Short mmCIF file of C-alpha atoms in Angstrom, two decimals:
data_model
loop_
_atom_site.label_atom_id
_atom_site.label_comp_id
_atom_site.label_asym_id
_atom_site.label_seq_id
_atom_site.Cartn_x
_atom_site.Cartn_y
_atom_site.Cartn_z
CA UNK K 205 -42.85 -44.93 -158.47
CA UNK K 206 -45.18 -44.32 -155.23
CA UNK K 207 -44.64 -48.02 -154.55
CA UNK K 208 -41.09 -47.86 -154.81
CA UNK K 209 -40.82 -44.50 -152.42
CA UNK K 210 -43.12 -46.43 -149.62
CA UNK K 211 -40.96 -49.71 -149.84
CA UNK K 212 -37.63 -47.26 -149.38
CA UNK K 213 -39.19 -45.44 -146.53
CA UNK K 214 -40.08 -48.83 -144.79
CA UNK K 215 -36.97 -50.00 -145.22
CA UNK K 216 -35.18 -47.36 -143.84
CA UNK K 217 -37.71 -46.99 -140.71
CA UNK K 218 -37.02 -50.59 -140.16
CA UNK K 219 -33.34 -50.52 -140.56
CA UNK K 220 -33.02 -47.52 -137.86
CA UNK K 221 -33.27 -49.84 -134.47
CA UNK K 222 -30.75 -51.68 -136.27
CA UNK K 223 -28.24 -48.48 -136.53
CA UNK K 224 -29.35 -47.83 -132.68
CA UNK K 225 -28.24 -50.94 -131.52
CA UNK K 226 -24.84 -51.35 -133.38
CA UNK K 227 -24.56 -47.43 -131.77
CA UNK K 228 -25.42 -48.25 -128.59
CA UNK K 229 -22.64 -52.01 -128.63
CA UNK K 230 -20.10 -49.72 -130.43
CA UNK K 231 -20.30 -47.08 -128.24
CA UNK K 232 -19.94 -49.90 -124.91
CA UNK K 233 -17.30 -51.56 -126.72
CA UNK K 234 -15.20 -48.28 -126.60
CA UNK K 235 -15.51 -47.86 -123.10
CA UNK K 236 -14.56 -51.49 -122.31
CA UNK K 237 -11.67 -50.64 -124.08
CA UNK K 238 -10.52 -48.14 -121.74
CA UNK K 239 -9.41 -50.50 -119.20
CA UNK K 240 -5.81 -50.40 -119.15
CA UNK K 241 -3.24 -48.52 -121.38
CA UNK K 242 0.20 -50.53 -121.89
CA UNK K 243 3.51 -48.14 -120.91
CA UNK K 244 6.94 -48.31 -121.93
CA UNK K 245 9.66 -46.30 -121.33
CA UNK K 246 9.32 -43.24 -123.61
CA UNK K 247 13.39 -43.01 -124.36
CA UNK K 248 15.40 -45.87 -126.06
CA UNK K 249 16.60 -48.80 -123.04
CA UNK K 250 20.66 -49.14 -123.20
CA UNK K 251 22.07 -52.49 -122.90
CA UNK K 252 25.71 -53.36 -122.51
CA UNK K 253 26.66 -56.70 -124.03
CA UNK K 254 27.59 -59.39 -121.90
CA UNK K 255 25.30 -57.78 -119.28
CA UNK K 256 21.54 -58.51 -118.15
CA UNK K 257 18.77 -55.88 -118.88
CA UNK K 258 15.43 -55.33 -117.86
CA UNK K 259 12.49 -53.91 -120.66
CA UNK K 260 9.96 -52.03 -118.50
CA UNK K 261 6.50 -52.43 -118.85
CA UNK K 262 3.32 -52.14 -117.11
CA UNK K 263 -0.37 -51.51 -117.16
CA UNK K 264 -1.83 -48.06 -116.10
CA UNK K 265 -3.93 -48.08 -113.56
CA UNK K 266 -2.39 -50.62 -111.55
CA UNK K 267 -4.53 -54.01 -111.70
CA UNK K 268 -3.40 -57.40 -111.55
CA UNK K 269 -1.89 -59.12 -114.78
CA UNK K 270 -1.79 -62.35 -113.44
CA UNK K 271 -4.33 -63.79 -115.57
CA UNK K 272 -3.96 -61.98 -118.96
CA UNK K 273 -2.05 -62.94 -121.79
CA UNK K 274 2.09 -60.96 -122.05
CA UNK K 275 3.55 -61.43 -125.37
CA UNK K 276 6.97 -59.89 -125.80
CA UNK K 277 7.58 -59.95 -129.54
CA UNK K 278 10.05 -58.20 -132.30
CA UNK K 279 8.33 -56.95 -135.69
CA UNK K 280 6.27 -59.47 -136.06
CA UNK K 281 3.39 -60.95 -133.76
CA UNK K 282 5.02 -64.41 -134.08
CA UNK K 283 8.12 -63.94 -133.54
CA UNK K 284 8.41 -64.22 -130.14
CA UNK K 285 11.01 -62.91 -127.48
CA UNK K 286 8.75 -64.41 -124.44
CA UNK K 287 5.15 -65.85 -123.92
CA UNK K 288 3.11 -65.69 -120.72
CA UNK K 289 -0.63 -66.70 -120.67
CA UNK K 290 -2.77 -68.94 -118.97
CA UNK K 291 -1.17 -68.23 -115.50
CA UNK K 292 2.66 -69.70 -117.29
CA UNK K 293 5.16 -69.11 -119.36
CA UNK K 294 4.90 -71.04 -123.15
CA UNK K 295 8.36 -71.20 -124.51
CA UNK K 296 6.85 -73.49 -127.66
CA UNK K 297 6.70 -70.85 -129.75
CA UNK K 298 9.72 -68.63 -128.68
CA UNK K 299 12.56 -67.54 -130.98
CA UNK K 300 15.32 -70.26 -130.48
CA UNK K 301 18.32 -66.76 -130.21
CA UNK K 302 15.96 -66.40 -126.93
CA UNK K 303 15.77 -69.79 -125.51
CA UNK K 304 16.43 -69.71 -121.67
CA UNK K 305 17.55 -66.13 -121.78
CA UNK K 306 14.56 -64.47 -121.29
CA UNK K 307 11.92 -63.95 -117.82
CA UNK K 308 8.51 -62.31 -117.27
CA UNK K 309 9.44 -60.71 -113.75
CA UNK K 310 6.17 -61.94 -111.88
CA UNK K 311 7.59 -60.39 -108.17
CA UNK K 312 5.32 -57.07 -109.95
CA UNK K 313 2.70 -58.96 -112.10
CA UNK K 314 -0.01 -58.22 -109.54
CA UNK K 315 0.15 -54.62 -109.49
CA UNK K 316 0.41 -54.58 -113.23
CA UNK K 317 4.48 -54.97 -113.78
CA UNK K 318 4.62 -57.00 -116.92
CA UNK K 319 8.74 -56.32 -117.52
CA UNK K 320 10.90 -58.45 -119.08
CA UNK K 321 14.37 -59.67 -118.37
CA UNK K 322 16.83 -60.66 -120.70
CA UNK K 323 20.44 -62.23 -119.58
CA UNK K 324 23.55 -62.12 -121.66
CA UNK K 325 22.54 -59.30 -123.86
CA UNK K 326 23.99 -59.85 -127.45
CA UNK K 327 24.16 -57.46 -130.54
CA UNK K 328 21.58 -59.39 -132.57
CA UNK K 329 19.23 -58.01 -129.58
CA UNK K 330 18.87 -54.45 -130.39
CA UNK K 331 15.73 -52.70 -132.19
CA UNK K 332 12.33 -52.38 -131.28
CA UNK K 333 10.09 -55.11 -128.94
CA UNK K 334 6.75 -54.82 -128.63
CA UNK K 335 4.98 -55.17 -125.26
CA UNK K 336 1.49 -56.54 -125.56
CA UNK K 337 -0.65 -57.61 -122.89
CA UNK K 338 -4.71 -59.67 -123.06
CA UNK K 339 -7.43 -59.53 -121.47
CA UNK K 340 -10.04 -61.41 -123.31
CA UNK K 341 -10.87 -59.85 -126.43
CA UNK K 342 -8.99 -56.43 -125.28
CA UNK K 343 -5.84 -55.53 -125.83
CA UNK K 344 -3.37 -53.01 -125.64
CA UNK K 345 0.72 -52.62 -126.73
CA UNK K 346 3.74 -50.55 -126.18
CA UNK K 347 6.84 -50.51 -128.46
CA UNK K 348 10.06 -49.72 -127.21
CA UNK K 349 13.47 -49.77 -128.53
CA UNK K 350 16.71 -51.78 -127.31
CA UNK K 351 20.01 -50.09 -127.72
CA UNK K 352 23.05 -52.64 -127.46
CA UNK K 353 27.00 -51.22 -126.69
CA UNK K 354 30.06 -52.60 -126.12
CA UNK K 355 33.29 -50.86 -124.95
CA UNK K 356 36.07 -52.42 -126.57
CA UNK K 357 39.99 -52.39 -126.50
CA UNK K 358 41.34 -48.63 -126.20
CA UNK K 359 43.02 -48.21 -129.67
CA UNK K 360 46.46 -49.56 -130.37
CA UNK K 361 49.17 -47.99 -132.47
CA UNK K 362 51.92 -50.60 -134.14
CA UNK K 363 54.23 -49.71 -136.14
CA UNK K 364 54.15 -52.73 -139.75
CA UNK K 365 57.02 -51.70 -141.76
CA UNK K 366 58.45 -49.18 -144.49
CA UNK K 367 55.97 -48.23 -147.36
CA UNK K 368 55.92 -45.77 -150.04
CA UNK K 369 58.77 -44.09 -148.90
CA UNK K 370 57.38 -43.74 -145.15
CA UNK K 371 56.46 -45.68 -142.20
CA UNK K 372 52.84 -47.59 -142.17
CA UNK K 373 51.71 -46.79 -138.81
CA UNK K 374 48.52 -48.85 -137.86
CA UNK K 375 45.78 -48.52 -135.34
CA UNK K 376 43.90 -51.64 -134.30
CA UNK K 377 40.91 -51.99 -131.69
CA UNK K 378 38.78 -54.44 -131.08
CA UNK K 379 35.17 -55.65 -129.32
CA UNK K 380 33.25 -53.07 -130.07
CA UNK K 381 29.31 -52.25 -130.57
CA UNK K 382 28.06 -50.87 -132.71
CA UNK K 383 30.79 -50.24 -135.05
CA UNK K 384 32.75 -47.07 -133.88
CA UNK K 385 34.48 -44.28 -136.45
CA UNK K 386 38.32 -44.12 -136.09
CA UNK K 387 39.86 -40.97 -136.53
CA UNK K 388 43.34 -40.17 -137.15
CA UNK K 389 44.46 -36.36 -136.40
CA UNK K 390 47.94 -34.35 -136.55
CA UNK K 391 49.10 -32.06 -133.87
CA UNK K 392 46.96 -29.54 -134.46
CA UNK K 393 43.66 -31.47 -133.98
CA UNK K 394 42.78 -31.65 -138.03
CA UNK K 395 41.41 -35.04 -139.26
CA UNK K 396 43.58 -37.36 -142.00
CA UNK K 397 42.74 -39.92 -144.15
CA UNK K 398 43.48 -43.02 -143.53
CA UNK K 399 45.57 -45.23 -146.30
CA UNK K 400 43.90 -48.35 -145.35
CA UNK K 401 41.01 -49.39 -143.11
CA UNK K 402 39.56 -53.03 -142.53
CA UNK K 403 36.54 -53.81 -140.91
CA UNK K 404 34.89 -57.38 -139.49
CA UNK K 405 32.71 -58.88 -136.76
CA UNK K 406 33.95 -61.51 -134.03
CA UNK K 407 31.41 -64.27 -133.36
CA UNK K 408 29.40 -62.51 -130.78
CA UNK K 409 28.90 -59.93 -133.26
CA UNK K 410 31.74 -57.21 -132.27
CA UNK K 411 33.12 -55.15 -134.62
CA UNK K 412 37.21 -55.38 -135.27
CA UNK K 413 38.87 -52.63 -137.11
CA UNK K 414 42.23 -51.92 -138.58
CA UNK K 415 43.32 -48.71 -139.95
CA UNK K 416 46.67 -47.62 -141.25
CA UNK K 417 48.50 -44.34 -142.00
CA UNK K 418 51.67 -43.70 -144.03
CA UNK K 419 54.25 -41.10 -142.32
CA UNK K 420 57.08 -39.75 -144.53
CA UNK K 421 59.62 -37.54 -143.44
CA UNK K 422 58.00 -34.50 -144.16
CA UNK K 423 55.19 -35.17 -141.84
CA UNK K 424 57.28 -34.93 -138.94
CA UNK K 425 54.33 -34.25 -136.68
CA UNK K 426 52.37 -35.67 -133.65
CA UNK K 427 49.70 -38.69 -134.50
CA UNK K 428 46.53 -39.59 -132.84
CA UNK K 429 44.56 -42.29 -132.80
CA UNK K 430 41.00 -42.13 -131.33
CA UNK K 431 37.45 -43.90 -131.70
CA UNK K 432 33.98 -41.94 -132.18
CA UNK K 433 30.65 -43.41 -130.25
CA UNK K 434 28.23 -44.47 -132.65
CA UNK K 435 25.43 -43.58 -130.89
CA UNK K 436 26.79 -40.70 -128.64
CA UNK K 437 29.37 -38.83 -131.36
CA UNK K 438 31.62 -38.70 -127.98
CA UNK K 439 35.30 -39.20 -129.28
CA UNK K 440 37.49 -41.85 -126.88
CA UNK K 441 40.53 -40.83 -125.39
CA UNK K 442 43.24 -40.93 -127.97
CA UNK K 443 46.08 -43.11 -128.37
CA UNK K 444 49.11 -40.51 -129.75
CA UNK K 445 52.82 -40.65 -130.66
CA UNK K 446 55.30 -38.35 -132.12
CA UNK K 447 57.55 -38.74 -135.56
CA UNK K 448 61.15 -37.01 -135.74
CA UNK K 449 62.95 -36.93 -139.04
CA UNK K 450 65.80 -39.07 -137.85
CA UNK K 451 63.49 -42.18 -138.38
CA UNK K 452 63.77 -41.68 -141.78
CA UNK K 453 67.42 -41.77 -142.69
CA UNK K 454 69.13 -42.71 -145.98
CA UNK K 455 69.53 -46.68 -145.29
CA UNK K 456 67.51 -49.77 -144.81
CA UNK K 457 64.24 -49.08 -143.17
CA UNK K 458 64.64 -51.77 -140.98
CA UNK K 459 66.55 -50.05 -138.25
CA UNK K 460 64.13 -46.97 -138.32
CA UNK K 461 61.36 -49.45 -137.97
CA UNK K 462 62.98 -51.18 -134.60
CA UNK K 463 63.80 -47.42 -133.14
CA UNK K 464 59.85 -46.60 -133.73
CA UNK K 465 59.04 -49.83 -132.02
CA UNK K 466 61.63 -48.79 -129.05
CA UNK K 467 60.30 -45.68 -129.10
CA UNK K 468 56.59 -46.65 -128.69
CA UNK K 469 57.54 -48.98 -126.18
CA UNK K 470 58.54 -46.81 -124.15
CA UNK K 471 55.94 -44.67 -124.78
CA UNK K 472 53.60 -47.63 -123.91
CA UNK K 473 55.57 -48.41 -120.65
CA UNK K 474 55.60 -44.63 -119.56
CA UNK K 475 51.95 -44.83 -120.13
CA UNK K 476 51.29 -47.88 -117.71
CA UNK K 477 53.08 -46.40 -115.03
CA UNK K 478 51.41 -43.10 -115.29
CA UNK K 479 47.80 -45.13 -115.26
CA UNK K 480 48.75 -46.75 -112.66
CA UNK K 481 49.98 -43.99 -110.24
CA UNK K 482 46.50 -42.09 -111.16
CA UNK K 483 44.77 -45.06 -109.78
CA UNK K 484 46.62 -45.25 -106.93
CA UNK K 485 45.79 -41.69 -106.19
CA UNK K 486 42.05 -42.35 -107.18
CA UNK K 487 42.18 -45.17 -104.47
CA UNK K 488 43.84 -42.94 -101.63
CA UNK K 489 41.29 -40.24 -102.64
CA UNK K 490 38.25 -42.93 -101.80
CA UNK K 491 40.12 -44.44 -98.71
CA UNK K 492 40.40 -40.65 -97.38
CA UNK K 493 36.65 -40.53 -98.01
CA UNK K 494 35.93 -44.02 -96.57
CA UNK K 495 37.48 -42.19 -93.03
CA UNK K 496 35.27 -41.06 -90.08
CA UNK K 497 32.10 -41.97 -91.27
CA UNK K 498 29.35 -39.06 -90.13
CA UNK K 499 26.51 -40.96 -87.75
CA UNK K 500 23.65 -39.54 -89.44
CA UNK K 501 19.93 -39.56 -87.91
CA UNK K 502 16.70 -39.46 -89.54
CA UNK K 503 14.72 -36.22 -88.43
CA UNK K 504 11.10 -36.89 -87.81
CA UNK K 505 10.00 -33.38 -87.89
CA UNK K 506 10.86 -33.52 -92.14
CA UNK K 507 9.03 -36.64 -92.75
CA UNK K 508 6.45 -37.19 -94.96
CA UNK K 509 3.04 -38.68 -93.35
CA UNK K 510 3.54 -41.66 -95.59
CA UNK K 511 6.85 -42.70 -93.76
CA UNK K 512 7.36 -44.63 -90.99
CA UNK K 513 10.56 -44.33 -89.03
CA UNK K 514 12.52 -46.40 -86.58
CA UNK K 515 13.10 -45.50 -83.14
CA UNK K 516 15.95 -43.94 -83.49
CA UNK K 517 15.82 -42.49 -86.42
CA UNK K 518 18.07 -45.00 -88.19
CA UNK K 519 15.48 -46.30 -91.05
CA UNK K 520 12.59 -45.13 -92.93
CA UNK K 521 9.75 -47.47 -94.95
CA UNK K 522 6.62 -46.48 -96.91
CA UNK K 523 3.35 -46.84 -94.59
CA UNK K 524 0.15 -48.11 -95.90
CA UNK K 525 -1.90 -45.29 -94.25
CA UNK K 526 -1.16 -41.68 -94.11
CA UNK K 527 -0.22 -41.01 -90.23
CA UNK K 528 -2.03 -38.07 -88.50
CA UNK K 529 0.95 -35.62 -87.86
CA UNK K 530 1.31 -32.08 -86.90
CA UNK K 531 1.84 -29.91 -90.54
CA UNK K 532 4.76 -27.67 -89.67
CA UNK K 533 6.81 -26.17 -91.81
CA UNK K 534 9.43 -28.35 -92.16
CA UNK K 535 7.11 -31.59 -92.58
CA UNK K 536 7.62 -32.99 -96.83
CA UNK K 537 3.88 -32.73 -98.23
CA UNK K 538 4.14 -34.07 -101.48
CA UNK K 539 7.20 -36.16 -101.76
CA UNK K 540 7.88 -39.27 -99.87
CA UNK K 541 11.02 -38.01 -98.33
CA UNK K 542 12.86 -37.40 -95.02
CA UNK K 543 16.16 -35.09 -94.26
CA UNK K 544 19.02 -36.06 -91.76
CA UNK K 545 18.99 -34.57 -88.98
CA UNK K 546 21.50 -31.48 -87.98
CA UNK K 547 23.88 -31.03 -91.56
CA UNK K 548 27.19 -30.02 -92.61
CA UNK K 549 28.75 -26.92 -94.01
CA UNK K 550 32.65 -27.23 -94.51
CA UNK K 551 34.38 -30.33 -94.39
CA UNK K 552 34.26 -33.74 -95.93
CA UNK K 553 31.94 -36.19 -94.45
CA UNK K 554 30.59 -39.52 -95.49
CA UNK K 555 27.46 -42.10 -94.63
CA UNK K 556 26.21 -45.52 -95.68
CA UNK K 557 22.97 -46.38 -96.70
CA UNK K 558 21.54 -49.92 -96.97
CA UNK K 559 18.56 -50.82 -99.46
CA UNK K 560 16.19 -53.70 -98.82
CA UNK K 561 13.67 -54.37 -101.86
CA UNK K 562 13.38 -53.10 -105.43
CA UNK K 563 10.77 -50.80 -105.01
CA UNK K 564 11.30 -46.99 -105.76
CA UNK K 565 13.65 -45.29 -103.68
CA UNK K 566 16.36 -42.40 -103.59
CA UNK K 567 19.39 -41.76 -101.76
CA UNK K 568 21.30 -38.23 -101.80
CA UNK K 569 21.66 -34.86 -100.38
CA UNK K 570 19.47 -31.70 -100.03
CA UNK K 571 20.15 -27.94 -99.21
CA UNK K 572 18.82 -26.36 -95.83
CA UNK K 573 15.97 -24.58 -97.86
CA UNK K 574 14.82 -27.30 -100.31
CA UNK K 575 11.39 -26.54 -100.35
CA UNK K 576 9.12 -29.03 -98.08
CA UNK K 577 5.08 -28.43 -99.72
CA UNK K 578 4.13 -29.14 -102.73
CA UNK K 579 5.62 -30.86 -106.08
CA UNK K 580 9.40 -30.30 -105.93
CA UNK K 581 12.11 -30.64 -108.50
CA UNK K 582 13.94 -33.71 -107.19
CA UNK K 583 17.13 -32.46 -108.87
CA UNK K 584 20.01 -29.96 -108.47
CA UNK K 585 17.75 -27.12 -109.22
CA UNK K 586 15.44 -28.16 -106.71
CA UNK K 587 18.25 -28.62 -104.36
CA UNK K 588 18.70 -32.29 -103.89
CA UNK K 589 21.58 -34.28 -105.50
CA UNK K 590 21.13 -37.85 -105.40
CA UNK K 591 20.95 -41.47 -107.32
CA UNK K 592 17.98 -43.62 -107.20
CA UNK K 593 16.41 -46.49 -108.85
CA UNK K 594 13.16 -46.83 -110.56
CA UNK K 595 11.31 -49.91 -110.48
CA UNK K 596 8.78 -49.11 -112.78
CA UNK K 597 11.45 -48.49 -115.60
CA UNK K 598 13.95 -50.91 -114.24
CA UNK K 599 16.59 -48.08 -114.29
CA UNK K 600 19.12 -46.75 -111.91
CA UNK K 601 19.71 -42.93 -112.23
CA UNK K 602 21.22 -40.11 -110.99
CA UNK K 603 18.96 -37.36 -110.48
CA UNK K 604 20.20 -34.49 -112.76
CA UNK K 605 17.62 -32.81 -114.98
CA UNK K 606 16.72 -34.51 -117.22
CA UNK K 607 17.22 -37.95 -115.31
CA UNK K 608 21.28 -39.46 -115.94
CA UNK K 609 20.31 -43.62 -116.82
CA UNK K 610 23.61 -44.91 -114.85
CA UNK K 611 24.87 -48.17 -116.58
CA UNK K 612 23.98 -50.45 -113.80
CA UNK K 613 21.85 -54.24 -114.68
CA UNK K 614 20.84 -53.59 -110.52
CA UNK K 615 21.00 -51.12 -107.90
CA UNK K 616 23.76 -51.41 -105.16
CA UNK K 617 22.59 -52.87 -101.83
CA UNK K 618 24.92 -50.76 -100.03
CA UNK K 619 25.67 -46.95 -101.16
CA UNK K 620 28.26 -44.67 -99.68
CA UNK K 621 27.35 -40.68 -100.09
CA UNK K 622 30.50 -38.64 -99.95
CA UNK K 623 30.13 -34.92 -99.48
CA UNK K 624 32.52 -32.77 -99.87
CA UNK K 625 31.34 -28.79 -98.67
CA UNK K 626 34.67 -27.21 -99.19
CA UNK K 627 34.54 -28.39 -103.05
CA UNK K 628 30.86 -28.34 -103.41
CA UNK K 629 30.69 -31.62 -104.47
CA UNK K 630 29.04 -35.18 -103.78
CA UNK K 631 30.13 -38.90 -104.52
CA UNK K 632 27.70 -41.69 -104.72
CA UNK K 633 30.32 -45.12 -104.53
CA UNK K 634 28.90 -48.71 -103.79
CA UNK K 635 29.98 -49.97 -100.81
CA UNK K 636 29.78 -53.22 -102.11
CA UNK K 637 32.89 -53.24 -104.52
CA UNK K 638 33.95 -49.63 -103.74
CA UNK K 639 33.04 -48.95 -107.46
CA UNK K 640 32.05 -45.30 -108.31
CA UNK K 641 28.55 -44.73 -108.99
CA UNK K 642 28.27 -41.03 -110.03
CA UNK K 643 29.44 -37.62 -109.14
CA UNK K 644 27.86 -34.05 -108.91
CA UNK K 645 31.37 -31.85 -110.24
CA UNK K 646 32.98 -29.48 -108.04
CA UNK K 647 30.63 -26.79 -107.30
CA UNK K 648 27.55 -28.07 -107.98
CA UNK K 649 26.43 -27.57 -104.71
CA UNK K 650 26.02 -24.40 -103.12
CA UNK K 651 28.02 -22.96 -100.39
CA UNK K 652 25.00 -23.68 -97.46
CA UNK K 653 23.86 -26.30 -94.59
CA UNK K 654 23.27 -29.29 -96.69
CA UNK K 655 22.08 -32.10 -94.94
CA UNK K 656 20.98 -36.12 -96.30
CA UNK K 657 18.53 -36.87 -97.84
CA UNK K 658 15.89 -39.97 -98.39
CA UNK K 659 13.23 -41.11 -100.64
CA UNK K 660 11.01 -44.38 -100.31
CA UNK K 661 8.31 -44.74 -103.19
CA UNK K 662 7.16 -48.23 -102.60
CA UNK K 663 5.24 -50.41 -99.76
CA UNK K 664 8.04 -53.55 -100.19
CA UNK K 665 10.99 -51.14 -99.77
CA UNK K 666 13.49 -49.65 -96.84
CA UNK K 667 16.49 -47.59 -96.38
CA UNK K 668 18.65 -47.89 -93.44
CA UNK K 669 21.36 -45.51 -91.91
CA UNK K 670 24.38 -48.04 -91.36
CA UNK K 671 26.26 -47.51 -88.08
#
């Protein structure tokens, strides 16, 4: 027994530099594999069919992915979206739903942008990709999650005959994603059942739907037909109509049926004209605000020591040094930003700004007393109200709190602010297309000198005050 407890003891005296060493390489190991942490964006990504989208990703700190391995894959490691090692893109092992839809966007790869475009978004794209980047034997991941929509026809009601002693009235809508709720109501808002509802997919995946209602003369009440978001529970516009008893007389239902049909018709054709004289108001309303266009100036005295402006005051860029400049009062501290110069407070005024690079920038408007040191809410209740885009998520947002994602593949080049003082309220349209881009409601901002406002986040971007 002595001879066995000396044999144990020598074992385990000779087995300890062993432990040590595995210790010691564990214990390195772990803090090579600190180097980089993989980030996605920590909300769902919203794609609208059709459309192109971009899946953010990067590495954190910043450091050049040019020579690691990016694998964009679904739930499993081989099934994948996109490939990028060895300084290329491999497309041999790619999923063929993916072939020449997808691109590593290498214009960031060097400061660690590993995000990946995808054109023509279909249905079949949405769940969860996974971003993984390689660096020899380290590697990190992100998983992030692909929402896919698609805005279909606005529902339409058709009248298909006499049934059961009443009229089938039907409500049909199609191209939608993903497949919406339809909801018929009576006058006074309460749900009803629907007699009959079908339901299929178009080839790219869309959902079709046809639901029916039977009206006797009883009902003699008002009809609506709407459609529920999947995602959002908002409830579309509805489409409604109204039911008298003299559609239901003692004869052949044929003649009731052709008076409904009139009836909608006209309905329908009321409808049109009334859209259409709302848009022509809409389009007088931004032709007003396309009038006298304010010539706005950058003011020096506001800018952070990070910006360079023009001579002139007419553009602003992100230096590469901090300049040495005087620390008054008014000067931004934290914040990459500059104010306009002078301000409004009544009247309606409107400026153009032009955007040259993708970097991370911000166009809007701030209060007189937004505060200038330290970190700053870059929303309303900080007092600035403006849109921006993000490069590092690949999104373009309005600046509410929390962030509005704007449904936009790409930020305008071009964007027209629209102020309003007398209504308290500011329009962001692109200049481009005159499309709207997003609006603060009446009110929203307070009743003092409010002057522009501009941010510039990135080396490779510039704004620029149009004349």
């Amino acid at each position: 027994m002595k001879g066995l407890s000396i044999c144990h003891s020598s074992t385990a005296s000779s087995s300890l530099p062993g432990f040590i060493i595995f210790f010691i390489t564990f214990c390195v190991h772990k803090l090579e594999s600190a180097r980089f942490t993989v980030i996605g964006p920590d909300h769902p990504v919203t794609a609208i069919v059709g459309e192109d989208i971009v899946l953010p990703c990067h590495l954190f700190p910043r450091m050049s992915a040019e020579n690691m391995e990016v694998r964009w894959f679904r739930s499993e490691f081989t099934s994948v979206v996109h490939l990028y090692q060895h300084g290329k893109d491999e497309y041999g092992q790619q999923m063929p739903e993916y072939h020449e839809r997808t691109e590593l966007l290498k214009a960031g790869i060097m400061v660690g942008n590993v995000a990946l475009g995808i054109v023509n978004v279909r249905p079949s794209d949405e769940g969860q990709y996974h971003c993984f980047v390689q660096d020899g034997i380290f590697n990190e991941e992100a998983v992030l999650e692909l929402k896919v929509e698609a805005s279909g026809s606005a529902p339409q009601i058709s009248v298909e005959g006499y049934q059961d002693g009443g009229i089938r009235i039907v409500c049909q809508l199609a191209g939608w994603y993903p497949e919406p709720e339809v909801l018929w109501r009576d006058r006074r808002g309460q749900l009803l059942s629907p007699s009959t509802e079908t339901k299929s997919q178009d080839g790219r995946g869309l959902f079709e739907i046809k639901s029916s209602i039977i009206i006797t003369e009883n009902s003699n009440q008002n009809l609506a037909c709407s459609i529920r978001n999947a995602y959002f529970s908002l409830e579309e516009e509805p489409s409604t109509f109204y039911i008298s008893d003299f559609f239901f007389p003692r004869m052949s239902p044929w003649p009731v049926v052709w008076s409904v049909t009139l009836v909608i018709s006209l309905v329908f054709v009321s409808l049109t004209l009334f859209l259409l004289k709302l848009r022509g108001k809409h389009l007088n309303t931004i032709s007003k605000l396309q009038v006298d266009l304010a010539n706005v100036t950058l003011d020096p005295d506001t800018a952070h020591p990070y910006l360079v402006l023009s001579e002139g005051g007419k553009s602003v860029r992100w230096g590469d040094i901090e300049e040495d400049l005087p620390g008054n009062p008014e000067r931004f501290d934290y914040w990459e930003c500059v104010l306009g110069c002078g301000g409004f407070t009544a009247g309606r005024h409107c400026w153009e700004v032009e955007v040259g690079g993708e970097g991370y920038w911000a166009v809007g408007v701030a209060r007189e007393s937004v505060g200038r040191k330290g970190d700053i809410s870059r929303s309303p209740e900080g007092g600035i109200w403006a849109v921006g885009w993000d490069w590092w998520e690949g999104q373009f947002r309005a600046l509410t709190s929390p962030v509005t994602l704007l449904p936009r593949r790409r930020a305008p080049s071009r964007i027209r602010v629209c102020l309003d003082c007398d209504r308290g309220q500011v329009t962001f349209i692109d200049a481009g297309d005159e499309a709207p881009i997003f609006t603060f409601p009446p009110g929203s901002v307070p009743g003092e000198r409010i002057r522009p406002w501009l941010g510039v986040w990135d080396t490779d971007t510039w704004l620029r005050l149009c004349p």
